[in-house]
Amino acid sequence: MIVAKRKPFNEIKELISGSKKILILGCGTCVAVCLAGGEKEVAILASQLKMALGLVNEDVEIDELTIERQCDREFIEEISTKVNVDDYDLILSTACGAGVQLLSDVFDHKVVVPALNTTFIGVAEGPGMWTERCRSCSDCVLADTGGICPVTICAKGLVNGPCGGTRHGKCEIDPEKDCAWTLIYNRLKKLGRLNRMEQALPPKRYSVQQYPAKIVHEAYRRRYE
Amino acid sequence: MGDCHFLEGNLRAKERVEYTKKLLNEIGLGEGRLEMFHIGASDAPLFAEAVEIMTNRAKELGPNPLKCGAEKAEAA
Ligand code: SF4
Ligand code: SF4
């Protein structure tokens, strides 16, 4: 899932300054799970803003709404069945950057600003903790690396490691961080697949990674031609 | 601390109270109106002490500035 963190409160206050009526729009999927932009976080942010603006006697009307996903037009269309977007000067979105952009595309006559800093694709390690696991490189090597991503976990993104800087299972870049290739070695050993390390992997095909990337499913090509 | 009927419940509550204080500081209201005390169910003197601390603090901080604004607006 996408993991994000709320922007500092003062930055958010700055982003909405001058607006008289705003809609805080939450996303009920990834950012709800990482406690950054779901219904509950929208409620907390709305209360904070109402109180902060109330303290300086600023009269701003703040409404809240959370939809299932902001990265899908189907769900964005639902917004208009619940509120009149034209009533608002500004939409403060607590989705990831992808959600904010689709929202801006659909309501391209409205100012849409992000309340979060989108940070990585990762996993929930336990309540309240998430770690990055994938850089979406478009050429996955996990089959050869025991299910541990060197592109993400290795500080140098080496697909044939370790480098000379590995020290007692830690990385030379940051002794607090595990050496990805020690993790990979240990995992392959456990799996009885150490032979995978005897052969060098081909150079990583960075050219397959497009910016911005786009995928059209084969069965849907006609409609986008 | 940690010696809670709900195992780690009081430690978790403490973290959340600290986080809520941060939220209150961010908005400019200050954290003083919120406090968590660890008091055993049978420890009446400690409870009384906590009530006194908070009463004094409430007096010091004065009325809730947000409510004052609302009252002023109503009166106007
Ligand atoms: S908008 Fe972003 S956070 Fe929300 S569901 Fe889509 S990818 Fe996840
Ligand atoms: S190799 Fe790593 S970055 Fe690339 S797709 Fe696989 S997990 Fe993601």
mmCIF file of C-alpha atoms and ligand atoms in Angstrom:
data_model
loop_
_atom_site.group_PDB
_atom_site.id
_atom_site.type_symbol
_atom_site.label_atom_id
_atom_site.label_comp_id
_atom_site.label_asym_id
_atom_site.label_seq_id
_atom_site.Cartn_x
_atom_site.Cartn_y
_atom_site.Cartn_z
ATOM 1 C CA MET A 1 0.000 0.000 0.000
ATOM 2 C CA ILE A 2 0.915 3.662 -0.284
ATOM 3 C CA VAL A 3 2.269 5.119 2.949
ATOM 4 C CA ALA A 4 2.044 8.818 3.694
ATOM 5 C CA LYS A 5 2.500 11.236 6.554
ATOM 6 C CA ARG A 6 0.547 14.337 7.375
ATOM 7 C CA LYS A 7 2.204 17.633 6.501
ATOM 8 C CA PRO A 8 3.141 19.878 9.441
ATOM 9 C CA PHE A 9 0.078 21.685 10.765
ATOM 10 C CA ASN A 10 1.434 25.159 10.034
ATOM 11 C CA GLU A 11 2.090 24.224 6.423
ATOM 12 C CA ILE A 12 -1.511 23.012 6.058
ATOM 13 C CA LYS A 13 -2.775 26.226 7.637
ATOM 14 C CA GLU A 14 -0.735 28.184 5.105
ATOM 15 C CA LEU A 15 -2.094 26.089 2.212
ATOM 16 C CA ILE A 16 -5.710 26.900 3.069
ATOM 17 C CA SER A 17 -5.189 30.535 4.025
ATOM 18 C CA GLY A 18 -7.588 32.959 2.384
ATOM 19 C CA SER A 19 -10.319 30.336 1.841
ATOM 20 C CA LYS A 20 -13.661 30.873 3.499
ATOM 21 C CA LYS A 21 -15.207 27.465 2.959
ATOM 22 C CA ILE A 22 -13.185 24.317 2.584
ATOM 23 C CA LEU A 23 -13.862 20.630 2.152
ATOM 24 C CA ILE A 24 -11.448 18.190 3.772
ATOM 25 C CA LEU A 25 -11.640 15.076 1.664
ATOM 26 C CA GLY A 26 -10.363 11.810 3.099
ATOM 27 C CA CYS A 27 -9.440 8.566 1.400
ATOM 28 C CA GLY A 28 -10.632 5.335 3.007
ATOM 29 C CA THR A 29 -7.951 2.992 1.654
ATOM 30 C CA CYS A 30 -4.120 3.138 1.933
ATOM 31 C CA VAL A 31 -3.850 6.377 3.867
ATOM 32 C CA ALA A 32 -6.613 5.306 6.242
ATOM 33 C CA VAL A 33 -4.625 2.166 7.075
ATOM 34 C CA CYS A 34 -1.447 4.182 7.714
ATOM 35 C CA LEU A 35 -3.379 6.561 9.985
ATOM 36 C CA ALA A 36 -2.673 9.602 7.844
ATOM 37 C CA GLY A 37 -5.759 10.454 5.814
ATOM 38 C CA GLY A 38 -8.802 8.300 6.621
ATOM 39 C CA GLU A 39 -12.085 9.360 8.157
ATOM 40 C CA LYS A 40 -10.630 9.638 11.652
ATOM 41 C CA GLU A 41 -7.637 11.709 10.576
ATOM 42 C CA VAL A 42 -9.941 13.986 8.567
ATOM 43 C CA ALA A 43 -11.994 14.544 11.723
ATOM 44 C CA ILE A 44 -8.878 15.330 13.772
ATOM 45 C CA LEU A 45 -7.558 17.751 11.156
ATOM 46 C CA ALA A 46 -10.941 19.452 10.816
ATOM 47 C CA SER A 47 -11.200 19.923 14.593
ATOM 48 C CA GLN A 48 -7.653 21.235 14.789
ATOM 49 C CA LEU A 49 -8.215 23.721 11.990
ATOM 50 C CA LYS A 50 -11.553 24.866 13.413
ATOM 51 C CA MET A 51 -9.950 25.475 16.805
ATOM 52 C CA ALA A 52 -6.790 27.103 15.445
ATOM 53 C CA LEU A 53 -8.775 29.458 13.201
ATOM 54 C CA GLY A 54 -11.303 30.100 15.966
ATOM 55 C CA LEU A 55 -8.506 31.257 18.257
ATOM 56 C CA VAL A 56 -7.596 34.022 15.825
ATOM 57 C CA ASN A 57 -11.257 34.810 15.064
ATOM 58 C CA GLU A 58 -11.065 33.685 11.480
ATOM 59 C CA ASP A 59 -14.397 32.659 10.126
ATOM 60 C CA VAL A 60 -13.848 29.585 7.961
ATOM 61 C CA GLU A 61 -16.420 26.908 7.328
ATOM 62 C CA ILE A 62 -14.932 23.426 7.240
ATOM 63 C CA ASP A 63 -16.763 20.321 6.040
ATOM 64 C CA GLU A 64 -15.543 16.735 6.063
ATOM 65 C CA LEU A 65 -16.094 13.842 3.678
ATOM 66 C CA THR A 66 -14.252 10.558 3.193
ATOM 67 C CA ILE A 67 -14.628 8.419 0.106
ATOM 68 C CA GLU A 68 -13.461 4.857 -0.505
ATOM 69 C CA ARG A 69 -10.603 5.775 -2.858
ATOM 70 C CA GLN A 70 -9.428 8.982 -4.480
ATOM 71 C CA CYS A 71 -7.373 7.238 -7.168
ATOM 72 C CA ASP A 72 -10.455 5.939 -8.962
ATOM 73 C CA ARG A 73 -12.899 8.090 -10.942
ATOM 74 C CA GLU A 74 -15.766 5.814 -9.977
ATOM 75 C CA PHE A 75 -15.415 6.820 -6.338
ATOM 76 C CA ILE A 76 -14.648 10.483 -7.065
ATOM 77 C CA GLU A 77 -17.936 10.736 -8.953
ATOM 78 C CA GLU A 78 -19.720 9.852 -5.716
ATOM 79 C CA ILE A 79 -18.555 13.113 -4.164
ATOM 80 C CA SER A 80 -21.092 15.136 -6.139
ATOM 81 C CA THR A 81 -23.933 12.976 -4.814
ATOM 82 C CA LYS A 82 -22.956 13.972 -1.276
ATOM 83 C CA VAL A 83 -21.802 17.589 -1.453
ATOM 84 C CA ASN A 84 -21.837 20.427 -3.937
ATOM 85 C CA VAL A 85 -18.181 20.909 -4.741
ATOM 86 C CA ASP A 86 -18.894 24.376 -6.138
ATOM 87 C CA ASP A 87 -19.823 25.529 -2.625
ATOM 88 C CA TYR A 88 -16.169 25.299 -1.602
ATOM 89 C CA ASP A 89 -13.260 27.653 -2.275
ATOM 90 C CA LEU A 90 -10.781 24.869 -1.803
ATOM 91 C CA ILE A 91 -10.519 21.093 -1.337
ATOM 92 C CA LEU A 92 -7.920 19.853 1.129
ATOM 93 C CA SER A 93 -7.252 16.241 0.201
ATOM 94 C CA THR A 94 -5.793 13.722 2.605
ATOM 95 C CA ALA A 95 -5.151 11.129 -0.124
ATOM 96 C CA CYS A 96 -1.753 10.198 -1.518
ATOM 97 C CA GLY A 97 -0.315 12.284 -4.350
ATOM 98 C CA ALA A 98 -2.068 10.083 -6.910
ATOM 99 C CA GLY A 99 -5.445 10.710 -5.320
ATOM 100 C CA VAL A 100 -4.856 14.457 -5.099
ATOM 101 C CA GLN A 101 -3.999 14.566 -8.809
ATOM 102 C CA LEU A 102 -7.025 12.638 -9.981
ATOM 103 C CA LEU A 103 -9.200 14.843 -7.820
ATOM 104 C CA SER A 104 -7.614 17.922 -9.441
ATOM 105 C CA ASP A 105 -8.252 16.415 -12.892
ATOM 106 C CA VAL A 106 -11.915 15.714 -12.199
ATOM 107 C CA PHE A 107 -12.537 19.069 -10.489
ATOM 108 C CA ASP A 108 -10.166 21.086 -12.642
ATOM 109 C CA HIS A 109 -11.977 24.327 -11.857
ATOM 110 C CA LYS A 110 -11.271 23.899 -8.129
ATOM 111 C CA VAL A 111 -8.142 24.461 -6.090
ATOM 112 C CA VAL A 112 -7.126 21.099 -4.631
ATOM 113 C CA VAL A 113 -4.235 20.994 -2.157
ATOM 114 C CA PRO A 114 -2.536 18.055 -0.434
ATOM 115 C CA ALA A 115 -2.555 17.608 3.330
ATOM 116 C CA LEU A 116 -0.089 14.712 3.217
ATOM 117 C CA ASN A 117 3.429 13.996 2.070
ATOM 118 C CA THR A 118 3.316 10.702 0.180
ATOM 119 C CA THR A 119 6.325 8.679 1.144
ATOM 120 C CA PHE A 120 6.529 5.078 -0.081
ATOM 121 C CA ILE A 121 5.018 1.753 -1.124
ATOM 122 C CA GLY A 122 5.270 -0.473 1.883
ATOM 123 C CA VAL A 123 3.825 -2.835 4.437
ATOM 124 C CA ALA A 124 2.411 -2.573 7.936
ATOM 125 C CA GLU A 125 4.939 -4.146 10.298
ATOM 126 C CA GLY A 126 2.642 -3.819 13.303
ATOM 127 C CA PRO A 127 0.250 -1.244 14.729
ATOM 128 C CA GLY A 128 1.612 2.221 13.909
ATOM 129 C CA MET A 129 4.701 1.154 11.949
ATOM 130 C CA TRP A 130 5.261 0.874 8.207
ATOM 131 C CA THR A 131 8.332 0.118 6.154
ATOM 132 C CA GLU A 132 9.170 0.669 2.528
ATOM 133 C CA ARG A 133 9.335 -2.487 0.397
ATOM 134 C CA CYS A 134 9.073 -1.618 -3.280
ATOM 135 C CA ARG A 135 10.248 1.160 -5.612
ATOM 136 C CA SER A 136 7.958 -0.045 -8.426
ATOM 137 C CA CYS A 137 10.906 -0.655 -10.759
ATOM 138 C CA SER A 138 8.844 -2.465 -13.433
ATOM 139 C CA ASP A 139 11.282 -5.416 -13.553
ATOM 140 C CA CYS A 140 10.889 -7.425 -10.364
ATOM 141 C CA VAL A 141 13.860 -9.514 -9.205
ATOM 142 C CA LEU A 142 12.326 -10.905 -6.010
ATOM 143 C CA ALA A 143 12.384 -14.478 -7.378
ATOM 144 C CA ASP A 144 16.185 -14.362 -7.386
ATOM 145 C CA THR A 145 16.626 -12.534 -4.110
ATOM 146 C CA GLY A 146 14.612 -14.660 -1.727
ATOM 147 C CA GLY A 147 11.688 -12.238 -1.665
ATOM 148 C CA ILE A 148 13.780 -9.313 -0.372
ATOM 149 C CA CYS A 149 14.017 -6.284 -2.641
ATOM 150 C CA PRO A 150 17.596 -5.079 -3.182
ATOM 151 C CA VAL A 151 16.384 -2.093 -5.199
ATOM 152 C CA THR A 152 14.579 -0.782 -2.125
ATOM 153 C CA ILE A 153 16.446 -2.199 0.866
ATOM 154 C CA CYS A 154 20.031 -1.857 -0.403
ATOM 155 C CA ALA A 155 21.190 1.751 0.014
ATOM 156 C CA LYS A 156 22.882 1.504 -3.380
ATOM 157 C CA GLY A 157 20.125 -0.489 -5.050
ATOM 158 C CA LEU A 158 22.635 -3.168 -6.081
ATOM 159 C CA VAL A 159 21.163 -6.216 -7.790
ATOM 160 C CA ASN A 160 24.415 -8.106 -7.322
ATOM 161 C CA GLY A 161 25.600 -7.614 -3.796
ATOM 162 C CA PRO A 162 26.884 -7.248 -1.258
ATOM 163 C CA CYS A 163 29.355 -4.441 -1.864
ATOM 164 C CA GLY A 164 32.611 -4.148 0.064
ATOM 165 C CA GLY A 165 30.984 -1.956 2.660
ATOM 166 C CA THR A 166 28.897 -4.630 4.329
ATOM 167 C CA ARG A 167 29.862 -4.951 8.017
ATOM 168 C CA HIS A 168 28.514 -7.565 10.383
ATOM 169 C CA GLY A 169 25.182 -7.577 8.615
ATOM 170 C CA LYS A 170 24.885 -3.794 8.591
ATOM 171 C CA CYS A 171 25.292 -1.234 5.813
ATOM 172 C CA GLU A 172 28.267 1.125 5.510
ATOM 173 C CA ILE A 173 25.949 3.984 4.609
ATOM 174 C CA ASP A 174 24.140 3.685 7.928
ATOM 175 C CA PRO A 175 25.260 1.208 10.596
ATOM 176 C CA GLU A 176 21.692 1.211 11.963
ATOM 177 C CA LYS A 177 20.411 -0.292 8.727
ATOM 178 C CA ASP A 178 20.568 -3.933 7.760
ATOM 179 C CA CYS A 179 22.667 -4.861 4.756
ATOM 180 C CA ALA A 180 20.079 -5.971 2.189
ATOM 181 C CA TRP A 181 22.446 -8.521 0.721
ATOM 182 C CA THR A 182 23.159 -10.133 4.090
ATOM 183 C CA LEU A 183 19.397 -10.469 4.518
ATOM 184 C CA ILE A 184 19.154 -11.946 1.029
ATOM 185 C CA TYR A 185 22.028 -14.365 1.685
ATOM 186 C CA ASN A 186 20.459 -15.574 4.920
ATOM 187 C CA ARG A 187 17.047 -15.987 3.313
ATOM 188 C CA LEU A 188 18.400 -17.896 0.305
ATOM 189 C CA LYS A 189 20.384 -20.123 2.667
ATOM 190 C CA LYS A 190 17.240 -20.872 4.642
ATOM 191 C CA LEU A 191 15.408 -21.683 1.420
ATOM 192 C CA GLY A 192 18.236 -23.946 0.200
ATOM 193 C CA ARG A 193 18.624 -21.690 -2.845
ATOM 194 C CA LEU A 194 22.086 -20.238 -2.277
ATOM 195 C CA ASN A 195 23.012 -21.329 -5.800
ATOM 196 C CA ARG A 196 20.992 -18.300 -6.939
ATOM 197 C CA MET A 197 23.825 -16.147 -5.626
ATOM 198 C CA GLU A 198 26.509 -17.998 -7.536
ATOM 199 C CA GLN A 199 25.428 -16.469 -10.813
ATOM 200 C CA ALA A 200 25.399 -12.763 -11.369
ATOM 201 C CA LEU A 201 22.020 -11.332 -12.250
ATOM 202 C CA PRO A 202 21.887 -9.504 -15.576
ATOM 203 C CA PRO A 203 22.204 -5.725 -15.361
ATOM 204 C CA LYS A 204 18.983 -4.184 -14.155
ATOM 205 C CA ARG A 205 16.802 -3.013 -17.028
ATOM 206 C CA TYR A 206 16.178 0.493 -15.848
ATOM 207 C CA SER A 207 15.008 1.408 -19.351
ATOM 208 C CA VAL A 208 11.753 -0.494 -18.797
ATOM 209 C CA GLN A 209 10.814 2.039 -16.182
ATOM 210 C CA GLN A 210 8.854 4.820 -17.825
ATOM 211 C CA TYR A 211 8.206 8.201 -16.291
ATOM 212 C CA PRO A 212 5.351 8.665 -15.971
ATOM 213 C CA ALA A 213 4.473 4.984 -16.352
ATOM 214 C CA LYS A 214 1.287 3.822 -17.983
ATOM 215 C CA ILE A 215 -0.349 0.428 -18.332
ATOM 216 C CA VAL A 216 -3.273 -0.398 -20.578
ATOM 217 C CA HIS A 217 -4.646 -3.889 -20.102
ATOM 218 C CA GLU A 218 -4.619 -5.841 -23.365
ATOM 219 C CA ALA A 219 -8.313 -6.553 -23.139
ATOM 220 C CA TYR A 220 -9.085 -2.848 -22.888
ATOM 221 C CA ARG A 221 -6.816 -1.459 -25.593
ATOM 222 C CA ARG A 222 -9.512 -0.563 -28.101
ATOM 223 C CA ARG A 223 -11.132 2.005 -25.878
ATOM 224 C CA TYR A 224 -7.900 3.973 -25.485
ATOM 225 C CA GLU A 225 -6.799 3.936 -29.106
ATOM 226 C CA MET B 1 3.430 2.143 35.156
ATOM 227 C CA GLY B 2 2.572 -0.709 32.857
ATOM 228 C CA ASP B 3 0.974 -2.452 35.823
ATOM 229 C CA CYS B 4 -2.466 -2.154 34.287
ATOM 230 C CA HIS B 5 -5.507 -4.397 34.422
ATOM 231 C CA PHE B 6 -5.448 -4.157 30.625
ATOM 232 C CA LEU B 7 -1.757 -5.084 30.481
ATOM 233 C CA GLU B 8 -0.187 -2.226 28.496
ATOM 234 C CA GLY B 9 -3.338 -0.119 28.341
ATOM 235 C CA ASN B 10 -2.030 2.719 30.493
ATOM 236 C CA LEU B 11 1.235 2.933 28.544
ATOM 237 C CA ARG B 12 -0.694 3.152 25.290
ATOM 238 C CA ALA B 13 -3.014 5.752 26.775
ATOM 239 C CA LYS B 14 0.017 7.766 27.874
ATOM 240 C CA GLU B 15 1.405 7.813 24.321
ATOM 241 C CA ARG B 16 -1.945 8.918 22.960
ATOM 242 C CA VAL B 17 -2.316 11.642 25.541
ATOM 243 C CA GLU B 18 1.139 12.906 24.585
ATOM 244 C CA TYR B 19 0.152 12.883 20.924
ATOM 245 C CA THR B 20 -3.046 14.767 21.722
ATOM 246 C CA LYS B 21 -0.997 17.349 23.615
ATOM 247 C CA LYS B 22 1.058 17.825 20.474
ATOM 248 C CA LEU B 23 -2.152 18.404 18.484
ATOM 249 C CA LEU B 24 -3.310 20.972 21.048
ATOM 250 C CA ASN B 25 0.039 22.751 20.948
ATOM 251 C CA GLU B 26 -0.102 22.870 17.143
ATOM 252 C CA ILE B 27 -3.400 24.725 17.153
ATOM 253 C CA GLY B 28 -2.127 27.212 19.704
ATOM 254 C CA LEU B 29 -4.428 26.205 22.556
ATOM 255 C CA GLY B 30 -1.552 24.733 24.543
ATOM 256 C CA GLU B 31 -1.315 21.363 26.234
ATOM 257 C CA GLY B 32 -1.981 22.535 29.781
ATOM 258 C CA ARG B 33 -5.672 21.646 29.851
ATOM 259 C CA LEU B 34 -4.946 17.973 29.281
ATOM 260 C CA GLU B 35 -3.076 15.759 31.686
ATOM 261 C CA MET B 36 -2.885 12.080 32.504
ATOM 262 C CA PHE B 37 -2.325 10.880 36.053
ATOM 263 C CA HIS B 38 -1.563 7.336 37.085
ATOM 264 C CA ILE B 39 -3.690 6.636 40.114
ATOM 265 C CA GLY B 40 -4.491 3.297 41.686
ATOM 266 C CA ALA B 41 -8.236 2.639 42.096
ATOM 267 C CA SER B 42 -7.903 2.820 45.871
ATOM 268 C CA ASP B 43 -5.594 5.817 46.033
ATOM 269 C CA ALA B 44 -7.970 8.588 47.061
ATOM 270 C CA PRO B 45 -5.310 11.083 48.282
ATOM 271 C CA LEU B 46 -3.520 10.950 44.930
ATOM 272 C CA PHE B 47 -6.832 11.468 43.148
ATOM 273 C CA ALA B 48 -7.602 14.492 45.298
ATOM 274 C CA GLU B 49 -4.132 15.870 44.591
ATOM 275 C CA ALA B 50 -4.639 15.482 40.838
ATOM 276 C CA VAL B 51 -8.005 17.243 41.022
ATOM 277 C CA GLU B 52 -6.373 20.087 42.893
ATOM 278 C CA ILE B 53 -3.551 20.377 40.376
ATOM 279 C CA MET B 54 -6.005 20.552 37.500
ATOM 280 C CA THR B 55 -8.347 22.972 39.273
ATOM 281 C CA ASN B 56 -5.481 25.335 39.963
ATOM 282 C CA ARG B 57 -4.254 24.997 36.454
ATOM 283 C CA ALA B 58 -7.700 25.713 34.991
ATOM 284 C CA LYS B 59 -7.866 28.875 37.117
ATOM 285 C CA GLU B 60 -4.429 29.931 35.976
ATOM 286 C CA LEU B 61 -5.179 29.350 32.306
ATOM 287 C CA GLY B 62 -8.554 31.067 32.519
ATOM 288 C CA PRO B 63 -11.652 30.322 30.471
ATOM 289 C CA ASN B 64 -11.398 28.424 27.193
ATOM 290 C CA PRO B 65 -10.514 31.138 24.637
ATOM 291 C CA LEU B 66 -12.585 29.375 21.970
ATOM 292 C CA LYS B 67 -15.726 29.442 24.092
ATOM 293 C CA CYS B 68 -15.069 33.076 25.012
ATOM 294 C CA GLY B 69 -15.094 33.914 21.309
ATOM 295 C CA ALA B 70 -18.403 32.098 20.824
ATOM 296 C CA GLU B 71 -19.988 33.859 23.788
ATOM 297 C CA LYS B 72 -18.794 37.224 22.533
ATOM 298 C CA ALA B 73 -20.252 36.468 19.126
ATOM 299 C CA GLU B 74 -23.598 35.476 20.690
ATOM 300 C CA ALA B 75 -23.705 38.622 22.771
ATOM 301 C CA ALA B 76 -23.001 40.790 19.729
HETATM 302 S S1 SF4 C 1 -5.897 7.642 -3.451
HETATM 303 FE FE1 SF4 C 1 -3.896 6.938 -2.812
HETATM 304 S S2 SF4 C 1 -4.216 6.489 -0.673
HETATM 305 FE FE2 SF4 C 1 -6.233 6.535 -1.589
HETATM 306 S S3 SF4 C 1 -6.616 4.397 -2.198
HETATM 307 FE FE3 SF4 C 1 -5.727 5.432 -3.935
HETATM 308 S S4 SF4 C 1 -3.562 4.920 -3.787
HETATM 309 FE FE4 SF4 C 1 -4.430 4.551 -1.808
HETATM 310 S S1 SF4 C 2 12.528 -5.549 -7.564
HETATM 311 FE FE1 SF4 C 2 11.943 -4.369 -5.779
HETATM 312 S S2 SF4 C 2 11.396 -2.366 -6.599
HETATM 313 FE FE2 SF4 C 2 11.391 -3.783 -8.312
HETATM 314 S S3 SF4 C 2 9.234 -4.445 -8.426
HETATM 315 FE FE3 SF4 C 2 10.343 -5.977 -7.211
HETATM 316 S S4 SF4 C 2 10.025 -5.322 -5.097
HETATM 317 FE FE4 SF4 C 2 9.521 -3.562 -6.385
#
